[in-house]
């Protein structure tokens, strides 16, 4: 028989999007009581029970009921509580999410759900959508969210109508830390070591005095003359608009040595982090006000010694077309802050939360290699770059409960920015000719635009604003019947610009061509040898674009127990969206070769889930739904963009259209003990017009673009087990009396196939073409791994904080892009990763202290992105991932 507390929790989860604090308060119970040393979050229901005591006294026991969210929700969910996040020891939330059944993390922070790429997952913060600071994505990378600002995470894999329609694989709702029940303050800090980076060879450049903070000190500011030229609305070229002397003056004003001089560092520093979190509660007449604040900074280094190759042969035979050994050193600084207020007045709750995250990457690269287009030459490339990503989010949530009626309101504003000033690149060449034929004597030279090298600089800027809001009205029609209607609105506006330039000179003396970059572009050299700048930004409107996505949605949902033990959650969402991406005519030419994208679509999106309680500890679920996936902004812009992570060029396709997905799932769940469960599920998806990446090679440059495949299917199964084994019977000693063995594991098997039939077409830049030229029938979807495995084996104390955990993760090879010109697809091979995390709590001078030791990637795996044809192999990217070790401590006042 279905119990009323379960149904009550269903109503609670339906408002999870607009009640982040309530959700955060529930979630620890979804995985069981928090380990000792960690106070469990407060519950949803509470009450006082009076028990008669001896001598006429009355003992009042206050009890709190916390439902098991994973079991009680009407949809398929996974929950990472604060205790779960802490057990994994991850510094950012994406690392914790890769432990969830069916989830994998690609490219540092993009979450793939059941083999579907990041375009098919939706990230929310306290129920509100997030803007992305990434040029290539509309999805926010989750590795920018430090775990110290996130209290819990809910992953829902079956669709319900109260979520946005872009729900191909699932939704990830991050809940920030809620206001505390009692005052506290925690100070933390840590250091780390990477076997491939720390105290090893790497490259860096000076930049500015404050680079270690992630904030530029003004070194990379755009100088006045150059800024005026950028704002003039004219291409920066010698001629009618700019004189040679003006171009030379601009070149001399640009910051030179601090941003161009690459320096070898044989002792790359250690990683470190620090944080401060505090909160308090103020009693008010009829309620209370909670306040929480957190601030943190982390400074990490990573060096990759990479091999990057290309081939133009269909079977990959012979020597590579290009082959470079490239050393890349990243210094990544993340600064974050959160301020939250929570007001509770009886049954009414008001929440205001503001979050700030700044993620800065200072990158230095040095490459040496060959290119068959330039035979008998060695090529040396040097790059320096500075990427600033910033996210500001402020949101308000109100929950109002009036007996059987509840009203939930939410509103949010978020801004993301990405700035990349002074992206510098220098190419030097060295001939391998006999000495009598080589006037340079076998030395590297750069003649700035002739046949022997070049130098470039670029400035990029991205700004995205996102306004969102919504209202939900729920009414309990009967004890086990509830109806919800709601409205949601979002408006995303992105403007991105990239201006690129080449330095040019004629007849530079050989002695000057051999100068290192900062001398080559010094004021004296510029003046003496007439070094100027020419703009290479696309003048057809693709140097900048303006993109907007505006959605309106209304939805209705019914939750009911139709017969004893059988619950239904059924709803429908009507969503109307207008997505536009238009080139910006920076130079006032009045025309553009690129056609703007204008997608104006509306959808009816039904969803239904049935839950049948077979027994008090077993249930079956079945669900079906229709969802969509939209092209991301950058994928719609025919503008070339170089990704610093993969060193690959990307170009959009304005002709992309929405994908439509039909989803079905069946699941068996067995809750065989407190905090313990077994679940087995099968799932199926049919996708119309899936968006796939494909690769081409032009002049040894790797270019990736996008196209709609005709159709695809995806199906699979997953199993999850969570088991605790008490160890008090191992011996009579006190050590084992309160300890237990933690066994958590999950496995996901997935298969996908692209379907291409005779007569199927795809549209590339307005031209309809044969789909078979871009896609193979039966090929898997990009990003899909056949096998995903996560295992956690741990020992923990139930009375106090003491945990030792081994974490194993495996993902089988997955396609990252379709191969060019009939070549094999590009495959990423993530491999096996083994981590060990130990956490220990202790008391010192009356203060709580937590010590944490992390040892990651103990298998020392190598990252590989390859093409394979028989015994022929081309490494698009290969480098060894370092083993990392860190030690941290936190002190609670």
CSV table of C-alpha atoms in Angstrom, one decimal, residues 256-635:
chain,number,residue,atom,x,y,z
A,256,UNK,CA,55.2,43.0,-25.8
A,257,UNK,CA,57.7,41.1,-23.7
A,258,UNK,CA,55.3,40.2,-20.8
A,259,UNK,CA,52.9,38.5,-23.3
A,260,UNK,CA,55.3,37.1,-25.9
A,261,UNK,CA,58.4,35.8,-24.2
A,262,UNK,CA,58.0,32.1,-23.5
A,263,UNK,CA,60.2,30.9,-20.6
A,264,UNK,CA,61.3,27.4,-19.6
A,265,UNK,CA,60.5,26.5,-16.1
A,266,UNK,CA,62.1,23.3,-14.7
A,267,UNK,CA,60.3,23.6,-11.4
A,268,UNK,CA,56.6,24.1,-12.0
A,269,UNK,CA,55.0,25.0,-8.6
A,270,UNK,CA,52.7,22.9,-6.4
A,271,UNK,CA,48.9,23.2,-6.6
A,272,UNK,CA,47.2,25.0,-3.7
A,273,UNK,CA,43.7,26.1,-2.6
A,274,UNK,CA,42.1,28.0,0.3
A,275,UNK,CA,38.6,28.7,1.4
A,276,UNK,CA,36.4,30.2,4.0
A,277,UNK,CA,32.7,29.4,4.7
A,278,UNK,CA,30.5,30.8,7.4
A,279,UNK,CA,26.9,31.1,8.3
A,280,UNK,CA,24.5,32.0,11.1
A,281,UNK,CA,20.7,32.1,11.9
A,282,UNK,CA,18.9,35.1,13.4
A,283,UNK,CA,15.7,34.5,15.2
A,284,UNK,CA,12.8,36.7,14.2
A,285,UNK,CA,9.2,37.1,15.4
A,286,UNK,CA,7.4,34.2,13.8
A,287,UNK,CA,10.4,32.9,11.9
A,288,UNK,CA,14.1,33.0,11.3
A,289,UNK,CA,16.7,34.5,8.9
A,290,UNK,CA,19.6,32.4,7.8
A,291,UNK,CA,22.8,33.8,6.2
A,292,UNK,CA,25.6,31.9,4.5
A,293,UNK,CA,28.7,33.0,2.7
A,294,UNK,CA,31.6,31.2,1.2
A,295,UNK,CA,34.8,32.3,-0.7
A,296,UNK,CA,37.5,30.2,-2.2
A,297,UNK,CA,40.5,30.2,-4.5
A,298,UNK,CA,42.5,27.4,-6.2
A,299,UNK,CA,45.6,27.6,-8.2
A,300,UNK,CA,46.6,24.5,-10.2
A,301,UNK,CA,49.2,23.7,-12.8
A,302,UNK,CA,49.1,21.0,-15.5
A,303,UNK,CA,51.7,20.2,-18.1
A,304,UNK,CA,50.9,17.9,-21.1
A,305,UNK,CA,53.6,16.5,-23.4
A,306,UNK,CA,51.4,15.8,-26.4
A,307,UNK,CA,51.8,14.2,-29.8
A,308,UNK,CA,49.4,15.6,-32.4
A,309,UNK,CA,49.2,14.2,-35.9
A,310,UNK,CA,47.1,14.3,-39.0
A,311,UNK,CA,46.9,12.1,-42.2
A,312,UNK,CA,45.3,12.8,-45.6
A,313,UNK,CA,45.3,9.1,-46.6
A,314,UNK,CA,42.0,7.2,-46.4
A,315,UNK,CA,43.7,4.2,-44.8
A,316,UNK,CA,46.1,6.3,-42.8
A,317,UNK,CA,49.1,4.7,-44.5
A,318,UNK,CA,52.5,6.2,-44.8
A,319,UNK,CA,54.0,9.1,-42.8
A,320,UNK,CA,51.6,11.5,-41.1
A,321,UNK,CA,50.7,14.6,-43.1
A,322,UNK,CA,51.7,16.6,-40.0
A,323,UNK,CA,53.3,15.6,-36.7
A,324,UNK,CA,54.0,17.8,-33.7
A,325,UNK,CA,55.4,17.2,-30.3
A,326,UNK,CA,53.8,20.0,-28.2
A,327,UNK,CA,54.4,20.8,-24.5
A,328,UNK,CA,51.4,22.7,-23.0
A,329,UNK,CA,51.5,24.2,-19.6
A,330,UNK,CA,48.2,25.5,-18.0
A,331,UNK,CA,48.0,27.6,-14.9
A,332,UNK,CA,44.3,27.5,-13.9
A,333,UNK,CA,43.0,29.8,-11.1
A,334,UNK,CA,39.4,29.6,-9.9
A,335,UNK,CA,38.0,32.2,-7.6
A,336,UNK,CA,34.5,31.8,-6.2
A,337,UNK,CA,32.1,33.4,-3.8
A,338,UNK,CA,28.5,32.8,-2.6
A,339,UNK,CA,26.2,34.8,-0.5
A,340,UNK,CA,22.8,33.5,0.5
A,341,UNK,CA,19.9,34.7,2.6
A,342,UNK,CA,16.9,32.5,3.7
A,343,UNK,CA,13.8,33.8,5.4
A,344,UNK,CA,11.3,31.4,6.9
A,345,UNK,CA,8.0,32.7,8.2
A,346,UNK,CA,5.9,29.8,9.2
A,347,UNK,CA,5.2,27.7,6.2
A,348,UNK,CA,6.5,30.4,3.8
A,349,UNK,CA,10.1,30.5,2.6
A,350,UNK,CA,12.0,33.1,0.7
A,351,UNK,CA,15.5,32.5,-0.7
A,352,UNK,CA,18.0,34.9,-2.3
A,353,UNK,CA,21.3,33.6,-3.5
A,354,UNK,CA,24.1,35.2,-5.4
A,355,UNK,CA,27.1,33.2,-6.9
A,356,UNK,CA,30.3,34.5,-8.4
A,357,UNK,CA,32.8,32.2,-10.2
A,358,UNK,CA,35.9,33.4,-12.1
A,359,UNK,CA,37.9,30.7,-13.9
A,360,UNK,CA,41.1,31.9,-15.5
A,361,UNK,CA,43.5,29.9,-17.7
A,362,UNK,CA,47.0,31.1,-18.4
A,363,UNK,CA,48.5,28.9,-21.1
A,364,UNK,CA,51.9,28.5,-22.7
A,365,UNK,CA,52.6,26.1,-25.6
A,366,UNK,CA,55.7,25.1,-27.5
A,367,UNK,CA,55.7,22.7,-30.4
A,368,UNK,CA,58.3,21.2,-32.8
A,369,UNK,CA,57.3,19.2,-35.8
A,370,UNK,CA,57.0,18.6,-39.5
A,371,UNK,CA,54.4,19.2,-42.2
A,372,UNK,CA,54.6,17.5,-45.5
A,373,UNK,CA,53.2,20.7,-47.1
A,374,UNK,CA,56.5,22.2,-46.1
A,375,UNK,CA,59.0,19.5,-46.9
A,376,UNK,CA,62.6,19.6,-45.7
A,377,UNK,CA,61.6,21.9,-42.8
A,378,UNK,CA,61.3,21.7,-39.1
A,379,UNK,CA,58.5,23.9,-37.7
A,380,UNK,CA,58.5,25.5,-34.3
A,381,UNK,CA,55.3,27.0,-32.9
A,382,UNK,CA,55.0,29.1,-29.8
A,383,UNK,CA,51.7,30.2,-28.3
A,384,UNK,CA,50.8,32.3,-25.2
A,385,UNK,CA,47.2,32.9,-24.1
A,386,UNK,CA,45.0,34.2,-21.3
A,387,UNK,CA,41.4,33.1,-21.0
A,388,UNK,CA,39.1,34.6,-18.5
A,389,UNK,CA,35.7,32.9,-17.8
A,390,UNK,CA,33.3,34.5,-15.4
A,391,UNK,CA,29.8,33.7,-14.1
A,392,UNK,CA,27.6,35.9,-12.0
A,393,UNK,CA,24.2,34.5,-10.9
A,394,UNK,CA,21.6,36.0,-8.7
A,395,UNK,CA,18.2,34.4,-8.0
A,396,UNK,CA,15.2,34.7,-5.9
A,397,UNK,CA,12.8,31.9,-4.9
A,398,UNK,CA,9.6,32.1,-2.9
A,399,UNK,CA,7.6,29.2,-1.5
A,400,UNK,CA,4.2,30.0,-0.1
A,401,UNK,CA,2.0,27.3,1.4
A,402,UNK,CA,-1.7,27.8,2.2
A,403,UNK,CA,-3.2,24.5,3.4
A,404,UNK,CA,-3.8,22.5,0.3
A,405,UNK,CA,-2.6,25.2,-2.1
A,406,UNK,CA,1.0,26.1,-2.7
A,407,UNK,CA,2.5,28.9,-4.8
A,408,UNK,CA,6.2,28.8,-6.0
A,409,UNK,CA,7.8,31.8,-7.6
A,410,UNK,CA,11.3,32.1,-9.1
A,411,UNK,CA,13.3,34.6,-10.9
A,412,UNK,CA,17.0,34.8,-11.8
A,413,UNK,CA,19.6,36.8,-13.7
A,414,UNK,CA,22.9,35.4,-14.8
A,415,UNK,CA,25.8,36.8,-16.8
A,416,UNK,CA,28.7,34.9,-18.2
A,417,UNK,CA,31.7,36.4,-19.9
A,418,UNK,CA,34.8,35.1,-21.7
A,419,UNK,CA,37.7,37.4,-22.6
A,420,UNK,CA,40.8,36.2,-24.4
A,421,UNK,CA,43.2,39.2,-24.9
A,422,UNK,CA,46.6,38.8,-26.4
A,423,UNK,CA,46.3,35.3,-27.9
A,424,UNK,CA,49.8,35.3,-29.5
A,425,UNK,CA,51.3,32.8,-31.9
A,426,UNK,CA,54.7,32.7,-33.5
A,427,UNK,CA,55.9,30.2,-36.1
A,428,UNK,CA,59.6,29.7,-36.9
A,429,UNK,CA,61.1,27.4,-39.5
A,430,UNK,CA,64.4,25.6,-40.0
A,431,UNK,CA,65.4,24.0,-43.3
A,432,UNK,CA,67.1,20.6,-43.4
A,433,UNK,CA,69.1,21.5,-46.5
A,434,UNK,CA,72.8,20.9,-46.8
A,435,UNK,CA,74.9,23.7,-45.3
A,436,UNK,CA,76.0,25.1,-48.7
A,437,UNK,CA,72.3,25.5,-49.7
A,438,UNK,CA,71.1,26.9,-46.4
A,439,UNK,CA,71.9,30.7,-46.0
A,440,UNK,CA,70.7,30.6,-42.4
A,441,UNK,CA,73.0,27.8,-41.3
A,442,UNK,CA,70.3,25.4,-39.9
A,443,UNK,CA,68.8,28.0,-37.5
A,444,UNK,CA,65.1,28.7,-36.8
A,445,UNK,CA,64.0,32.0,-38.5
A,446,UNK,CA,60.8,34.0,-38.8
A,447,UNK,CA,60.5,36.4,-41.6
A,448,UNK,CA,57.0,37.7,-40.6
A,449,UNK,CA,54.9,36.6,-43.5
A,450,UNK,CA,57.2,35.4,-46.1
A,451,UNK,CA,57.8,31.7,-46.7
A,452,UNK,CA,59.5,31.2,-43.3
A,453,UNK,CA,57.2,31.9,-40.4
A,454,UNK,CA,54.7,34.4,-39.2
A,455,UNK,CA,53.4,36.1,-36.0
A,456,UNK,CA,49.8,36.8,-35.0
A,457,UNK,CA,47.7,38.2,-32.2
A,458,UNK,CA,44.0,38.0,-31.5
A,459,UNK,CA,41.4,39.5,-29.1
A,460,UNK,CA,38.2,37.7,-28.3
A,461,UNK,CA,35.2,38.7,-26.2
A,462,UNK,CA,32.0,37.0,-25.3
A,463,UNK,CA,29.1,38.3,-23.2
A,464,UNK,CA,25.9,36.3,-22.4
A,465,UNK,CA,22.9,37.5,-20.4
A,466,UNK,CA,20.2,35.2,-19.2
A,467,UNK,CA,16.9,36.3,-17.6
A,468,UNK,CA,14.6,33.6,-16.4
A,469,UNK,CA,11.5,33.3,-14.3
A,470,UNK,CA,8.5,31.1,-13.5
A,471,UNK,CA,5.5,30.4,-11.4
A,472,UNK,CA,4.0,27.1,-10.2
A,473,UNK,CA,0.6,26.6,-8.6
A,474,UNK,CA,-0.1,23.3,-7.0
A,475,UNK,CA,-3.3,22.1,-5.4
A,476,UNK,CA,-3.9,18.9,-3.4
A,477,UNK,CA,-7.3,17.8,-4.9
A,478,UNK,CA,-7.5,14.7,-2.6
A,479,UNK,CA,-5.2,13.0,-0.1
A,480,UNK,CA,-3.3,11.2,-3.0
A,481,UNK,CA,-4.1,13.4,-5.9
A,482,UNK,CA,-2.3,16.7,-6.8
A,483,UNK,CA,-2.4,19.0,-9.8
A,484,UNK,CA,0.2,21.5,-10.9
A,485,UNK,CA,0.2,24.2,-13.5
A,486,UNK,CA,3.0,26.5,-14.3
A,487,UNK,CA,4.7,28.9,-16.6
A,488,UNK,CA,8.4,29.4,-17.4
A,489,UNK,CA,10.3,32.0,-19.3
A,490,UNK,CA,13.9,32.4,-20.4
A,491,UNK,CA,15.8,34.9,-22.5
A,492,UNK,CA,19.4,34.3,-23.5
A,493,UNK,CA,21.4,36.8,-25.4
A,494,UNK,CA,25.0,36.3,-26.5
A,495,UNK,CA,27.3,38.6,-28.3
A,496,UNK,CA,30.8,37.3,-29.3
A,497,UNK,CA,33.6,39.0,-31.2
A,498,UNK,CA,37.0,37.8,-32.4
A,499,UNK,CA,39.5,40.2,-34.0
A,500,UNK,CA,42.7,38.6,-35.4
A,501,UNK,CA,45.8,40.2,-36.9
A,502,UNK,CA,49.1,39.3,-38.5
A,503,UNK,CA,52.4,41.2,-38.2
A,504,UNK,CA,54.0,41.8,-41.6
A,505,UNK,CA,57.4,42.9,-42.8
A,506,UNK,CA,59.3,42.9,-46.1
A,507,UNK,CA,62.9,41.9,-46.5
A,508,UNK,CA,63.9,41.4,-42.9
A,509,UNK,CA,67.6,40.8,-42.5
A,510,UNK,CA,68.5,37.2,-41.5
A,511,UNK,CA,69.9,38.4,-38.2
A,512,UNK,CA,66.5,40.0,-37.4
A,513,UNK,CA,64.6,36.8,-38.5
A,514,UNK,CA,66.5,34.8,-35.9
A,515,UNK,CA,65.5,37.1,-33.0
A,516,UNK,CA,63.3,35.7,-30.2
A,517,UNK,CA,59.6,36.9,-30.3
A,518,UNK,CA,59.9,39.8,-27.8
A,519,UNK,CA,62.9,41.3,-29.7
A,520,UNK,CA,61.4,40.5,-33.1
A,521,UNK,CA,58.4,42.8,-32.2
A,522,UNK,CA,60.3,45.3,-30.1
A,523,UNK,CA,59.7,49.0,-30.6
A,524,UNK,CA,63.1,49.4,-32.2
A,525,UNK,CA,62.6,46.5,-34.7
A,526,UNK,CA,59.1,47.7,-35.6
A,527,UNK,CA,60.5,51.2,-36.4
A,528,UNK,CA,63.7,50.2,-38.2
A,529,UNK,CA,62.1,47.5,-40.4
A,530,UNK,CA,58.6,48.9,-41.0
A,531,UNK,CA,56.7,46.1,-39.2
A,532,UNK,CA,53.0,46.7,-39.5
A,533,UNK,CA,49.7,44.9,-38.8
A,534,UNK,CA,47.0,43.6,-41.1
A,535,UNK,CA,43.6,42.4,-39.9
A,536,UNK,CA,42.7,38.9,-40.8
A,537,UNK,CA,39.3,38.9,-39.1
A,538,UNK,CA,36.6,37.6,-41.5
A,539,UNK,CA,35.1,40.6,-43.2
A,540,UNK,CA,31.9,38.8,-44.2
A,541,UNK,CA,30.3,39.2,-40.9
A,542,UNK,CA,31.7,36.1,-39.2
A,543,UNK,CA,34.2,37.9,-37.0
A,544,UNK,CA,31.3,38.6,-34.6
A,545,UNK,CA,27.8,37.3,-34.0
A,546,UNK,CA,24.7,38.1,-32.1
A,547,UNK,CA,22.6,35.2,-30.8
A,548,UNK,CA,19.4,35.0,-28.8
A,549,UNK,CA,17.1,32.2,-27.5
A,550,UNK,CA,13.8,33.2,-26.0
A,551,UNK,CA,11.4,30.5,-24.7
A,552,UNK,CA,7.9,30.6,-23.3
A,553,UNK,CA,6.4,27.5,-21.8
A,554,UNK,CA,3.2,26.4,-20.1
A,555,UNK,CA,2.7,23.1,-18.5
A,556,UNK,CA,0.2,21.0,-16.5
A,557,UNK,CA,1.0,17.9,-14.4
A,558,UNK,CA,-1.1,15.5,-12.5
A,559,UNK,CA,0.2,13.2,-9.7
A,560,UNK,CA,-2.1,10.6,-8.4
A,561,UNK,CA,-2.4,7.1,-6.9
A,562,UNK,CA,-4.8,5.6,-9.4
A,563,UNK,CA,-5.1,2.3,-7.5
A,564,UNK,CA,-3.5,1.3,-4.2
A,565,UNK,CA,0.2,0.9,-4.8
A,566,UNK,CA,0.2,2.4,-8.4
A,567,UNK,CA,1.1,6.1,-8.9
A,568,UNK,CA,1.1,8.1,-12.1
A,569,UNK,CA,2.8,11.3,-12.9
A,570,UNK,CA,1.5,12.6,-16.2
A,571,UNK,CA,1.9,16.0,-17.8
A,572,UNK,CA,2.3,17.9,-21.0
A,573,UNK,CA,4.4,21.0,-21.8
A,574,UNK,CA,3.8,23.5,-24.5
A,575,UNK,CA,7.1,25.2,-25.4
A,576,UNK,CA,7.6,27.9,-27.9
A,577,UNK,CA,11.1,29.0,-28.8
A,578,UNK,CA,12.7,31.5,-31.1
A,579,UNK,CA,16.4,31.1,-31.7
A,580,UNK,CA,18.4,33.5,-33.9
A,581,UNK,CA,22.0,33.7,-34.7
A,582,UNK,CA,23.1,36.6,-36.9
A,583,UNK,CA,26.5,37.8,-38.1
A,584,UNK,CA,27.5,41.2,-37.0
A,585,UNK,CA,28.7,43.6,-39.7
A,586,UNK,CA,31.6,45.1,-37.8
A,587,UNK,CA,32.9,47.0,-40.8
A,588,UNK,CA,29.7,48.5,-42.2
A,589,UNK,CA,30.0,46.8,-45.5
A,590,UNK,CA,26.2,46.4,-45.7
A,591,UNK,CA,26.3,42.8,-46.8
A,592,UNK,CA,27.3,39.4,-45.5
A,593,UNK,CA,28.0,36.1,-47.3
A,594,UNK,CA,26.7,34.3,-44.2
A,595,UNK,CA,22.9,33.8,-43.9
A,596,UNK,CA,21.4,34.4,-40.4
A,597,UNK,CA,19.8,31.4,-38.6
A,598,UNK,CA,16.2,31.9,-37.5
A,599,UNK,CA,14.5,28.9,-35.9
A,600,UNK,CA,11.0,29.6,-34.7
A,601,UNK,CA,9.5,26.3,-33.4
A,602,UNK,CA,6.9,25.2,-30.9
A,603,UNK,CA,6.3,21.8,-29.5
A,604,UNK,CA,3.9,19.7,-27.4
A,605,UNK,CA,6.0,17.6,-25.1
A,606,UNK,CA,4.1,14.9,-23.2
A,607,UNK,CA,5.6,12.8,-20.4
A,608,UNK,CA,4.2,10.0,-18.2
A,609,UNK,CA,5.7,7.8,-15.5
A,610,UNK,CA,4.0,4.9,-13.8
A,611,UNK,CA,5.3,3.6,-10.5
A,612,UNK,CA,4.0,0.3,-9.1
A,613,UNK,CA,4.9,-0.7,-5.6
A,614,UNK,CA,5.3,-4.4,-5.8
A,615,UNK,CA,6.1,-4.8,-2.1
A,616,UNK,CA,7.0,-2.4,0.7
A,617,UNK,CA,10.6,-2.6,-0.5
A,618,UNK,CA,10.2,-3.1,-4.3
A,619,UNK,CA,8.8,-1.1,-7.1
A,620,UNK,CA,8.6,-1.0,-10.9
A,621,UNK,CA,8.7,2.2,-13.0
A,622,UNK,CA,7.8,2.7,-16.7
A,623,UNK,CA,8.1,6.1,-18.4
A,624,UNK,CA,7.7,7.6,-21.9
A,625,UNK,CA,8.2,11.1,-23.2
A,626,UNK,CA,9.1,13.4,-26.0
A,627,UNK,CA,11.9,15.9,-25.7
A,628,UNK,CA,14.1,18.1,-28.0
A,629,UNK,CA,17.7,19.3,-28.4
A,630,UNK,CA,18.5,22.6,-30.0
A,631,UNK,CA,21.7,23.5,-31.9
A,632,UNK,CA,24.1,25.5,-29.7
A,633,UNK,CA,24.9,29.1,-30.7
A,634,UNK,CA,28.5,28.5,-31.8
A,635,UNK,CA,27.5,25.6,-33.9
